[in-house]
Structure formats: structure tokens, C-alpha cells
């Protein structure tokens, strides 16, 4: 599903060149739910942006969902993103002037679907994420953080993408809402077989993901199967077992 | 594949920043108001002067004269010209439709005590047949050698006490108002018509300022004009009445240029206001732009969406400005009975301001231009943002 080979990304800040990613090689199989972790500035979000086609690598090869992204033009990349990637952000990034349902409908405007069909799919996606029907026409400002993130997840899945990328989706939520969002992402992975890549600092996420990739200073340190990591974190933090959280 | 960002997003985004949007709309509206009122004056002048002429009338004046106030045509010339071939005949009397006229410019006193020149036209009864737009709406035509006058609708409105039966003084005698004339808003409504013999007697001279004649339907007006100019006995020239009044409307052309120049200067200021608003909109919505780009909307869609926002603001300014201009022109017409302008005869004509469809269309095009000028740079900045950079800035 995701093949990254020797991917580097540099940013220029004044006279300095910052290596956000340094020859990262990574392979993620389809249908996996994985987390990218690491300290701030380690390159997690940059990696997420590159594998979702939002940003481009300066060096290396990126192939996602059978498409080599390195050779695509700006417009081709936009079309590819619209078809293959669902995006979830820390601050939800909903359009404040559009209702929940209109926000979810937004990516469908890039398809040939009729207006009633777009509406039907948007409502279905909102039902899947568990937003109450009476909230469908509310503006994002009238929704709680957890509800807004549900709307954002509905927007991410409404086009039935192969890949969902989520950049700190629980970073702005309280503990209960964060657990609900993680449970929802896990369910999308299990029930709908979506490949999900999550950037997070949240140790709770470890109980839901299947693998964790650690980055530091732009380098990929290791990929660990989640069971081992979860046990270690749960021991350290004393978080309750996963069944109780659900 | 539909790739446009929905209009509802554009419209709601405009009204999300109410105060800033309202201020920008107000600035645009003031510019549109000023330009539209000026334009309504320009078109008022054009309408008043150009529409004064009849398409098939010629005016005969002394060669080189720019208006009939500075022209002299001897009585003999009138007698000769009226029998030139190609002149239409009165269907009732069979007489040639040639109106010999003399004009003077006495002072009239306004309600506020100020004085200004008014054009008094000495005519014969045939004048009403030659100037077909002129009609008596009250009273009757002046009788010969009786000191009677008819006054134009605008004169009656502008100077106090000029109603039927009233007496007015100009020249060396008193004149009795016996009728009110209308002429479709043209400059004849700013004139006083008296019998030409009375005017000769009062002015103590017996010659005409000019002749107006109607060309027969089957005649060649240009040939008739050439015939007048070719007559060596009098140095006369003839030109179409429409052309004569168009030349009189030169002041309107200057005013139009002035309006356009002022509009450009004010428009630059207003478009900077719109630009400022749109740059603020782009700054405050970097995350939204990044998200839309990340979702797959193209740079062109972003550009179009932000340009549309600027155009919506400009169009709102246009609507408010034109409505205010209509109100302002109605108020000016009601309070001042129109705007007084000086003609090339140094007399005063009253122009009614009216925002025409053409003026509104000009205002619309002007506003679209302002919106485009103010919106393009911010919109292209928004479109140039890369999704990763925009999302990073938000984070």
C-alpha cells in the first residue's frame, strides 16, 4: 500500500537547511492501522504529508495505492488525493461557514455525483461516525470538539478512500472524546478495511494501532508491533485496559 | 468533474466578517454613488441638449458662429432661404417650414436673489411646427405685438411667480405670461418664447439670430446645406440641428472625462480597500485554503472562490451605491428643481438628473473592475499557497 524509499525532505530557514526527513524507507501493508510517533520536530507530520500527497519529497521514491507520486504534477496530485486519501487534522479544519453535512459533502464536489447522491452519501458518512442526526445542519462552531472531529472523519471517509491519514486527531480533545475518536478510527480499519496512518503523541493510541513507527530528527528509528509497545506504555502510564476504555 | 468551491461557501464567508465587509461595501458604495451622480448629470446634459434637436431639421447661422446667440441672419436671407428647394411645407398652410428666430439673453432673478441669463427666443407661429417636440401644456401661444410670452416648464419652476397671468420684466418692458411649454426635457424648457416682432421692438434691431428649417422627406439635407453655404449673398452655413446641439453638449464630454478621471482615482482608493479586506480574509483563512487544497480543490478553484468574494463585495457596493445615487438625484431634482448648467449661449438651462440604465450598467462594470482589481492579488496569493505550507502555518 505505502512504499517509501530513501525519502528526504529539507526546509530552508534563513541560511540554515533543516532536514525534516532524512532517507526514510518505510513500507506499510494495506489494511493496517499504524501510528507515527516521535518528539516534536521529528518529521512525523512531514512524513504524513508526503505519503498523503500533500507535500513532495526532495529525494527518494514514494508510491501509495499503486501510484508513484514523485512524478505527478500539482493538479494530478490534487486529483489523486481527492480519490485515494481521506484527511483528518488535529484542529478538525472544518469550514466554519458550512454545516456539518455540507462539510462532509465538500470532497464529493470533486466527483461526478448528483446533488441528491452527494447528500445521501454525506448523511451516511455522518451516521457511520455516529453524529446525531439533529446535528447534521449545525455549523462547526455549534458542535463540541469530539463532534467536530467525527464530522472531519466523516469527511475523510465519504469518498471511500484507500488511505486515511490523521495528524494528531486527538490532540485537541478531552480524554473521553479522544478515546471515542480512536475507537472510531479502529472500527473503520476493522470493519471497512481502511489503511490508517496516525501521527500522535497520545499514548492511548497505542492500544488501538497495530504498529508504531518512531521517528527522531527526521530518521525512522524502528517499527514495533503494537502489542509490545502497548504493554510497555500501559505499564509506564498505568492506563486502564482497552476493553474498559471502549 | 465539478471542481468549483460552492458559492454558498463564498457568500457565507463574505458575511462572516460583517464589520470589515460592511466598511468595504460602504467605501465602494460611496465611490459608485459619486460616479453615478456625476454620470447622471452627464447624461442629463446630453439628453437635454442632444434631444433638443430634430433629426430632419437644419439650423442656419452666420458662418463661424458657434451658437445662435452669436449669429446674425439678415431678413433678406430668411426670405430667400425659405424658398430654397428641399424644404418641407406645412401640411395645413402650405407655407415652407422655416422658423426665423432671434435670441437675447436677459437676466432673470432667482428665488435666492441671484441672477442669471435666460435665453429668450423671438419666434413666429411656424416655430411650433418646426420644433415638433415643443408643445404648450398650459395656456396659449403669444399673439403678435402684444407683449405676451410663453415660458418653459423649467423656467416656470426655477424663477418665482412665473405662472400664467403673471407679469415679468426683461429688456425694456413688462411681458405677460400666457402659456407654459414642454419639450420632452430638452433645453427649450429652459427658454422663454415671445413674438419676434415684440423682441425686435424691444431690442431695437430687426434681424434674426438664425433660421431653423425642416427638410422635406424626399429631399437631401446635405444638398440643401450646401446650397445655403454656396449662396454668395450672405455668409451663411447650415448644419443638422442634432449636430449643432451635440456641439453644444461639449461641456458634457468634458464632464464625462472628468468623471472617468475622478472615478479612476477614487476607484484606486476603493480597490485598495477591497484588497486590504481580501488580504485579511486570506490571512485569516490560511487553514481553510490549505484544507481545500488538501481535499483536492485546484489552485484555480481557490483563485475563483476568493475573486468571487471580492466581486460579491464590489457588487454589494454597486447595488447600494446605485440605490443611493437614485435617491440623491431624486432629492436634488426635488430640492433644486434640477441642476443649472451654463450653455455656450451663456444662458442657463436646467438639467434633470436621472440615473439611466446605461449609468447603472456603467456602475456595474466599474464595480466589477474594482472588485477584480482589489481581489486579484489576494486571490492569487491564496491560490499560490501550497497545501502543506498552509496547513503547517495553521499548526
XYZ file of C-alpha atoms in Angstrom:
641
model
C 0.000 0.000 0.000
C 2.650 2.547 1.046
C 6.228 2.253 -0.182
C 8.734 4.956 0.701
C 12.318 4.538 -0.361
C 15.127 6.835 0.818
C 12.757 9.786 1.138
C 14.301 13.075 2.238
C 12.699 16.467 2.751
C 14.617 19.634 3.529
C 13.355 23.028 4.591
C 15.279 26.226 4.330
C 15.011 28.563 7.296
C 17.137 31.631 6.640
C 20.674 30.469 5.935
C 20.049 27.064 7.562
C 18.833 23.919 5.843
C 16.748 21.752 8.127
C 16.493 18.044 7.378
C 12.871 17.280 8.214
C 13.223 13.757 6.803
C 16.478 12.003 6.120
C 16.471 8.965 3.819
C 13.376 7.364 5.285
C 12.428 3.955 3.955
C 9.072 2.609 5.029
C 6.563 0.007 3.917
C 3.003 -0.247 5.230
C 0.706 -3.004 4.074
C -2.879 -2.338 3.012
C -5.480 -2.614 5.783
C -3.053 -1.728 8.576
C -3.679 0.823 11.342
C -0.311 2.285 12.260
C 0.986 5.197 14.289
C 3.901 7.512 13.630
C 5.364 8.711 16.902
C 8.236 10.819 17.998
C 9.108 14.102 19.640
C 8.044 17.454 18.192
C 10.035 18.298 15.090
C 10.945 14.659 14.450
C 9.372 14.725 10.980
C 6.121 12.816 11.684
C 3.799 15.348 10.074
C 6.183 15.878 7.164
C 6.210 12.123 6.554
C 2.399 12.043 6.785
C 2.115 14.932 4.320
C 4.431 13.209 1.853
C 2.684 9.856 1.915
C -0.709 11.556 1.557
C 0.476 13.630 -1.423
C 0.064 16.967 0.344
C 3.808 17.616 0.202
C 6.584 16.386 -2.058
C 9.817 14.645 -1.224
C 13.046 16.330 -2.287
C 14.669 12.945 -2.795
C 13.566 9.332 -2.868
C 10.592 7.446 -4.207
C 7.022 7.498 -2.901
C 4.424 5.012 -4.084
C 0.983 4.906 -2.484
C -2.073 2.863 -3.533
C -0.243 1.722 -6.647
C 0.584 5.276 -7.758
C 4.095 6.694 -7.968
C 3.573 10.174 -6.506
C 7.002 11.531 -7.320
C 6.200 12.105 -10.993
C 2.751 13.669 -10.618
C 2.104 17.326 -11.368
C 0.429 19.596 -8.830
C -3.009 19.150 -10.431
C -2.585 15.396 -10.876
C -1.595 15.117 -7.247
C -4.726 17.033 -6.206
C -6.934 14.692 -8.231
C -5.129 11.664 -6.785
C -5.584 12.947 -3.220
C -9.278 13.564 -3.816
C -9.752 9.951 -4.945
C -7.458 7.996 -2.675
C -6.819 9.850 0.592
C -9.023 10.885 3.491
C -7.547 13.519 5.775
C -8.138 14.109 9.490
C -6.455 17.033 11.247
C -5.765 17.943 14.864
C -7.918 21.078 14.699
C -10.558 19.376 12.520
C -10.105 22.009 9.740
C -13.814 22.209 9.014
C -15.149 25.121 7.008
C -16.732 27.304 9.698
C -19.424 28.685 7.373
C -20.644 25.288 6.159
C -22.887 22.943 8.114
C -21.636 19.533 9.274
C -23.344 17.875 6.332
C -22.031 20.446 3.827
C -18.509 19.951 5.181
C -18.761 16.227 4.599
C -20.175 16.826 1.129
C -17.215 19.036 0.174
C -14.875 16.321 -1.219
C -17.779 14.872 -3.209
C -17.971 18.124 -5.186
C -14.859 16.859 -6.937
C -16.781 13.847 -8.241
C -19.497 13.491 -10.866
C -22.145 12.533 -8.304
C -25.517 14.249 -8.437
C -26.509 16.610 -5.661
C -29.026 14.197 -4.025
C -26.468 11.386 -4.181
C -23.801 13.604 -2.601
C -26.231 14.486 0.128
C -27.161 10.837 0.705
C -23.520 9.781 0.989
C -22.658 12.656 3.321
C -25.531 11.717 5.640
C -24.492 8.069 5.527
C -20.906 9.001 6.465
C -22.184 11.106 9.367
C -24.280 8.164 10.526
C -21.248 5.868 10.324
C -19.239 8.169 12.602
C -22.175 8.367 14.980
C -23.090 12.050 14.777
C -26.642 12.629 15.934
C -28.962 13.470 13.040
C -30.188 16.691 14.635
C -26.569 17.942 14.488
C -26.235 17.467 10.719
C -27.211 21.043 9.897
C -25.238 22.638 12.720
C -22.250 24.823 11.939
C -18.950 23.503 13.328
C -18.901 26.280 15.926
C -22.064 24.822 17.455
C -20.515 21.350 17.854
C -18.239 20.008 20.600
C -14.627 19.137 19.790
C -15.448 15.441 19.672
C -18.389 16.037 17.361
C -16.288 18.219 15.088
C -13.668 15.510 14.835
C -16.401 12.995 13.965
C -17.526 15.318 11.165
C -13.905 15.585 9.991
C -13.629 11.774 9.982
C -16.914 11.530 8.065
C -15.437 13.967 5.527
C -12.337 11.752 5.317
C -14.295 8.566 4.600
C -17.094 9.934 2.429
C -15.176 9.368 -0.817
C -14.348 5.789 0.285
C -10.571 6.385 0.084
C -7.931 3.639 0.252
C -5.929 5.534 2.853
C -6.901 7.670 5.838
C -4.201 9.851 7.356
C -4.808 11.524 10.683
C -2.465 14.163 12.090
C -2.858 14.201 15.875
C -6.626 13.664 15.691
C -6.939 13.523 19.485
C -4.577 16.417 20.187
C -7.362 18.905 20.833
C -9.835 16.580 22.560
C -10.615 15.610 26.140
C -9.806 12.061 27.216
C -13.287 10.658 26.610
C -13.674 12.207 23.154
C -10.118 11.126 22.280
C -10.937 7.519 23.148
C -14.129 7.680 21.094
C -12.267 9.047 18.073
C -9.571 6.375 18.340
C -12.242 3.685 18.689
C -13.963 5.052 15.604
C -10.741 5.009 13.557
C -10.084 1.464 14.739
C -13.589 0.444 13.700
C -13.095 1.978 10.242
C -9.908 -0.061 9.976
C -11.547 -3.317 11.088
C -14.999 -3.021 9.534
C -14.155 -1.168 6.321
C -10.555 -2.375 5.954
C -9.197 1.151 5.616
C -5.454 1.679 5.839
C -4.940 4.285 8.527
C -1.759 6.178 9.346
C -1.894 8.179 12.521
C 0.527 10.796 13.801
C 0.147 11.101 17.534
C 1.729 11.900 20.857
C -1.193 10.292 22.629
C -0.167 7.095 24.455
C -3.811 5.948 24.399
C -3.465 5.468 20.655
C -1.039 2.611 21.252
C -3.865 0.426 22.456
C -5.657 0.736 19.101
C -2.944 0.658 16.464
C -1.284 -2.451 15.058
C 2.199 -0.994 14.597
C 4.176 2.032 15.713
C 6.948 3.754 13.786
C 9.264 6.008 15.746
C 10.946 8.987 14.210
C 13.608 11.233 15.634
C 15.380 14.129 13.940
C 13.960 13.101 10.571
C 15.113 9.485 10.756
C 12.966 6.410 11.164
C 14.263 4.624 14.261
C 12.227 1.454 14.373
C 8.886 -0.130 13.617
C 7.411 -2.026 16.532
C 4.395 -4.271 16.651
C 1.860 -2.588 18.878
C 1.287 -5.338 21.417
C 4.811 -4.982 22.745
C 4.661 -1.235 22.788
C 1.211 -1.152 24.341
C 2.264 -3.312 27.197
C 5.264 -1.080 27.848
C 3.191 2.109 27.766
C 0.387 0.696 29.868
C 2.923 -0.354 32.452
C 4.513 3.069 32.430
C 1.314 5.150 32.465
C -0.994 2.774 34.269
C -3.784 3.315 31.733
C -6.828 1.044 32.050
C -7.200 -1.988 29.757
C -8.578 -1.342 26.251
C -11.879 -3.090 26.857
C -12.690 -0.728 29.724
C -11.922 2.338 27.624
C -14.401 1.243 24.956
C -15.866 16.692 -12.930
C -17.220 19.602 -10.877
C -14.316 21.421 -9.279
C -15.806 24.721 -8.169
C -15.880 25.578 -4.500
C -19.581 26.061 -3.684
C -20.941 29.578 -3.965
C -22.598 29.160 -0.573
C -19.095 28.929 0.952
C -18.083 32.140 -0.839
C -21.209 34.077 0.138
C -21.213 32.960 3.754
C -17.504 33.711 4.085
C -18.155 37.255 2.883
C -20.787 37.849 5.535
C -18.812 36.123 8.271
C -16.611 39.215 8.671
C -19.564 41.600 8.869
C -17.892 44.794 10.053
C -14.938 44.699 7.699
C -17.151 43.671 4.779
C -19.703 46.393 5.605
C -16.972 49.051 5.699
C -15.567 47.922 2.366
C -19.054 47.827 0.840
C -19.621 51.365 2.194
C -16.404 52.667 0.605
C -17.301 51.025 -2.712
C -20.854 52.376 -2.468
C -19.610 55.944 -1.905
C -17.398 55.753 -4.972
C -20.233 54.282 -7.043
C -22.592 56.961 -5.658
C -20.252 59.813 -6.652
C -19.550 58.389 -10.105
C -23.199 57.565 -10.805
C -24.480 61.017 -9.773
C -21.824 62.631 -11.980
C -22.800 60.318 -14.829
C -26.466 61.117 -14.359
C -25.514 64.794 -14.771
C -23.510 63.987 -17.902
C -26.352 62.029 -19.438
C -28.804 64.688 -18.248
C -26.848 67.346 -20.129
C -26.630 65.141 -23.210
C -30.320 64.347 -23.045
C -31.256 67.990 -22.529
C -29.130 69.267 -25.379
C -28.935 66.486 -27.928
C -32.605 65.655 -27.668
C -33.433 69.285 -28.306
C -32.759 68.828 -31.997
C -34.992 67.232 -34.599
C -33.372 64.684 -36.884
C -34.674 66.354 -40.066
C -34.096 69.980 -39.067
C -31.251 72.220 -40.164
C -30.041 75.304 -38.362
C -28.863 78.188 -40.487
C -26.433 80.662 -38.901
C -23.776 83.117 -39.901
C -20.581 81.354 -40.976
C -18.284 80.862 -37.986
C -20.990 81.362 -35.362
C -20.878 78.680 -32.675
C -24.428 79.276 -31.479
C -27.459 81.279 -32.467
C -26.727 83.810 -29.703
C -23.647 84.959 -31.596
C -25.152 84.707 -35.073
C -26.931 87.200 -37.309
C -29.076 86.381 -40.317
C -30.499 89.282 -42.342
C -34.226 89.361 -43.058
C -33.465 89.162 -46.791
C -31.601 85.954 -46.265
C -34.599 84.464 -44.473
C -36.869 85.489 -47.316
C -34.579 83.869 -49.860
C -33.820 80.691 -47.956
C -37.463 79.831 -47.240
C -37.964 79.257 -50.968
C -34.924 77.043 -51.445
C -35.875 73.611 -52.836
C -35.987 70.681 -50.428
C -37.743 72.427 -47.540
C -40.825 70.727 -46.134
C -44.164 72.517 -46.309
C -46.726 72.962 -43.537
C -49.464 70.415 -44.335
C -52.193 72.908 -43.363
C -50.996 76.264 -44.654
C -48.612 75.022 -47.343
C -46.032 77.558 -46.141
C -42.368 76.447 -46.006
C -41.363 75.110 -42.585
C -38.716 77.727 -41.919
C -38.690 79.328 -38.486
C -36.828 82.632 -38.284
C -35.713 83.245 -34.729
C -33.998 85.891 -32.712
C -32.474 85.193 -29.327
C -31.457 87.524 -26.487
C -30.062 86.694 -23.058
C -31.555 88.973 -20.395
C -31.022 88.475 -16.655
C -33.654 86.708 -14.599
C -33.672 86.737 -10.794
C -33.741 83.523 -8.831
C -35.574 82.902 -5.596
C -32.285 83.312 -3.682
C -31.747 86.774 -5.199
C -29.024 85.677 -7.598
C -29.331 86.454 -11.273
C -28.554 84.511 -14.402
C -29.042 84.782 -18.124
C -32.069 83.107 -19.633
C -32.478 82.529 -23.317
C -35.448 84.439 -24.736
C -36.383 83.314 -28.243
C -38.391 85.522 -30.518
C -40.404 83.322 -32.859
C -43.230 83.304 -35.338
C -46.123 80.773 -35.099
C -44.307 78.473 -37.541
C -41.782 77.735 -34.773
C -44.259 75.331 -33.151
C -44.451 73.373 -36.429
C -40.659 73.268 -36.925
C -39.810 72.407 -33.301
C -42.158 69.445 -33.108
C -41.178 68.392 -29.590
C -42.326 71.727 -28.220
C -45.922 71.815 -27.122
C -47.991 74.113 -25.000
C -49.165 72.287 -21.915
C -50.935 75.269 -20.400
C -52.363 78.472 -21.857
C -51.784 79.517 -25.454
C -49.131 80.801 -27.848
C -48.151 84.505 -27.687
C -50.009 86.806 -30.020
C -48.075 89.156 -32.258
C -47.264 92.651 -30.956
C -49.000 92.059 -27.637
C -46.071 91.685 -25.221
C -47.012 88.119 -24.442
C -44.651 85.270 -23.574
C -44.721 81.539 -23.006
C -42.216 80.119 -20.581
C -40.606 76.712 -20.494
C -41.527 74.299 -17.724
C -38.019 74.560 -16.183
C -38.118 78.386 -16.253
C -41.525 78.412 -14.560
C -40.156 76.116 -11.857
C -36.860 77.943 -11.364
C -37.956 81.573 -11.134
C -40.571 82.694 -8.628
C -44.013 83.744 -9.704
C -43.814 82.735 -13.352
C -47.295 81.313 -13.829
C -49.973 82.120 -16.385
C -51.228 85.657 -15.981
C -48.058 86.784 -14.194
C -46.015 89.693 -15.415
C -42.280 89.580 -15.814
C -39.753 92.205 -16.708
C -36.803 91.940 -19.024
C -35.448 94.205 -21.676
C -37.293 97.488 -21.632
C -40.781 96.329 -20.896
C -43.066 94.029 -18.988
C -44.216 90.746 -20.508
C -47.307 88.769 -19.680
C -47.047 85.007 -19.296
C -49.792 83.366 -21.378
C -48.568 79.775 -21.644
C -46.258 77.066 -20.366
C -44.348 74.908 -22.818
C -42.805 71.494 -22.525
C -40.296 69.887 -24.872
C -39.535 66.382 -23.588
C -36.964 67.620 -21.062
C -34.901 69.367 -23.750
C -33.276 72.802 -23.426
C -36.351 74.564 -24.910
C -37.919 74.060 -21.486
C -35.278 76.473 -20.139
C -36.282 79.199 -22.589
C -38.880 81.970 -22.843
C -40.612 82.347 -26.199
C -42.088 85.636 -27.333
C -43.264 87.050 -30.640
C -40.239 88.022 -32.741
C -41.740 91.406 -33.668
C -42.079 92.275 -29.990
C -38.475 91.279 -29.419
C -37.264 93.365 -32.372
C -39.126 96.285 -30.997
C -37.720 95.795 -27.523
C -34.164 95.170 -28.724
C -34.392 97.953 -31.260
C -32.980 95.901 -34.106
C -34.566 93.898 -36.883
C -32.604 90.842 -37.792
C -32.644 87.186 -36.980
C -30.137 85.166 -34.997
C -30.767 82.086 -37.048
C -33.227 80.026 -39.017
C -34.491 76.561 -38.263
C -35.933 74.622 -41.143
C -37.393 71.187 -41.711
C -36.042 69.231 -44.662
C -38.675 67.572 -46.865
C -38.875 63.803 -46.502
C -37.700 63.173 -50.052
C -35.002 65.863 -50.055
C -31.271 65.655 -49.485
C -30.414 67.599 -46.330
C -26.717 67.746 -47.209
C -27.502 69.208 -50.628
C -29.744 71.829 -49.036
C -26.997 72.722 -46.546
C -24.524 73.052 -49.434
C -26.985 75.273 -51.282
C -27.236 77.596 -48.241
C -23.463 77.748 -47.821
C -22.893 78.336 -51.540
C -25.090 81.433 -51.709
C -22.600 84.277 -52.090
C -25.040 86.995 -50.977
C -24.818 86.028 -47.329
C -22.088 84.225 -45.490
C -24.329 81.537 -44.002
C -23.903 77.920 -43.149
C -26.412 75.195 -42.355
C -25.890 72.125 -40.245
C -28.165 69.433 -38.825
C -29.840 70.581 -35.636
C -28.735 67.356 -33.912
C -25.104 68.112 -34.732
C -25.492 71.692 -33.503
C -26.793 70.542 -30.123
C -24.182 67.831 -29.914
C -21.545 70.558 -30.199
C -23.387 72.493 -27.509
C -23.034 69.392 -25.330
C -19.232 69.582 -25.420
C -19.314 70.557 -21.760
C -20.871 67.127 -21.117
C -17.960 65.436 -22.877
C -15.506 67.297 -20.678
C -17.582 66.430 -17.627
C -17.631 62.774 -18.690
C -13.815 62.748 -18.996
C -13.602 64.435 -15.613
C -15.969 61.841 -14.132
C -13.940 58.976 -15.554
C -10.707 60.527 -14.233
C -12.229 61.074 -10.777
C -13.724 57.583 -10.902
C -10.307 56.094 -11.641
C -8.682 57.998 -8.767
C -11.451 57.131 -6.293
C -11.595 53.615 -7.701
C -7.900 53.056 -6.994
C -8.549 54.046 -3.372
C -11.608 51.814 -3.145
C -9.848 48.861 -4.735
C -7.043 49.225 -2.164
C -9.783 48.966 0.476
C -11.121 45.821 -1.147
C -7.595 44.463 -1.474
C -6.955 45.061 2.214
C -10.174 43.252 3.119
C -9.340 40.337 0.860
C -5.748 40.066 2.129
C -7.183 39.939 5.655
C -9.614 37.239 4.504
C -6.758 35.202 3.034
C -4.622 35.665 6.170
C -7.425 34.559 8.470
C -8.324 31.556 6.331
C -4.940 30.045 5.558
C -6.028 26.790 7.239
C -9.228 26.678 5.196
C -7.254 27.268 1.992
C -4.804 24.532 2.969
C -7.653 22.152 3.760
C -9.462 22.847 0.484
C -6.223 22.295 -1.422
C -5.510 19.130 0.561
C -9.004 17.830 -0.202
C -8.210 18.161 -3.888
C -9.526 21.579 -4.938
C -7.253 23.125 -7.550
C -5.403 26.439 -7.394
C -7.872 27.713 -9.999
C -10.821 26.876 -7.718
C -9.210 28.790 -4.835
C -8.462 31.758 -7.108
C -12.035 31.766 -8.430
C -13.522 31.473 -4.937
C -11.573 34.427 -3.497
C -12.103 36.507 -6.630
C -15.816 35.750 -6.347
C -15.736 37.032 -2.768
C -14.176 40.301 -3.890
C -16.740 40.585 -6.670
C -19.612 39.919 -4.263
C -18.354 42.780 -2.059
C -17.971 45.029 -5.108
C -21.440 44.139 -6.410
C -22.973 44.821 -2.999
C -21.213 48.222 -3.108
C -22.573 48.743 -6.611
C -26.179 47.993 -5.605
C -26.004 50.211 -2.511
C -24.233 52.977 -4.472
C -26.726 52.962 -7.351
C -29.713 52.944 -4.961
C -28.172 55.883 -3.066
C -27.492 57.648 -6.375
C -31.126 57.229 -7.466
C -32.215 58.659 -4.094
C -29.691 61.507 -4.330
C -30.715 62.502 -7.864
C -34.408 62.439 -6.933
C -33.628 64.592 -3.893
C -31.557 67.052 -5.981
C -34.309 67.286 -8.604
C -36.933 67.859 -5.914
C -34.950 70.327 -3.814
C -33.130 72.297 -6.524
C -35.531 71.622 -9.417
C -32.615 70.073 -11.295
C -29.073 71.270 -11.835
C -28.466 74.565 -13.649
C -25.760 74.492 -16.292
C -24.389 77.227 -18.487
C -24.769 76.728 -22.197
C -22.489 78.099 -24.904
C -25.017 80.924 -25.291
C -24.082 81.912 -21.697
C -27.646 81.209 -20.685
C -28.794 78.835 -18.018
C -30.501 75.536 -18.715
C -31.933 73.294 -16.043
C -30.920 69.669 -16.286
C -32.908 66.945 -14.591
C -30.683 64.266 -13.088
C -31.796 60.735 -13.801
C -29.862 57.519 -13.259
C -30.348 55.768 -16.568
C -29.975 52.059 -17.298
C -26.737 52.997 -19.068
C -25.461 54.731 -15.921
C -26.339 51.670 -13.813
C -24.589 49.412 -16.329
C -21.510 51.656 -16.200
C -21.594 51.468 -12.388
C -21.849 47.677 -12.601
C -18.862 47.369 -14.956
C -16.923 49.868 -12.836
C -17.666 47.848 -9.683
C -16.671 44.572 -11.323
C -13.401 46.231 -12.329
C -12.860 47.491 -8.761
C -13.647 44.054 -7.333
C -11.308 42.388 -9.784
C -8.531 44.920 -9.138
C -8.936 44.573 -5.381
C -9.402 40.824 -5.336
C -6.896 39.504 -7.825
C -3.674 39.864 -5.833
C -5.078 38.391 -2.581
C -6.828 35.628 -4.516
C -3.682 34.702 -6.393
C -1.733 34.722 -3.130
C -4.324 32.308 -1.714
C -4.080 30.147 -4.810
C -0.274 30.053 -4.640
C -0.248 28.655 -1.099
C 0.877 25.052 -1.104
C -1.406 22.820 0.987
C 1.472 21.631 3.178
C 2.652 25.188 3.871
C -0.894 26.403 4.598
C -1.580 23.519 6.980
C 1.808 23.999 8.664
C 1.087 27.697 9.268
C -2.185 26.786 10.951
C -0.440 24.231 13.153
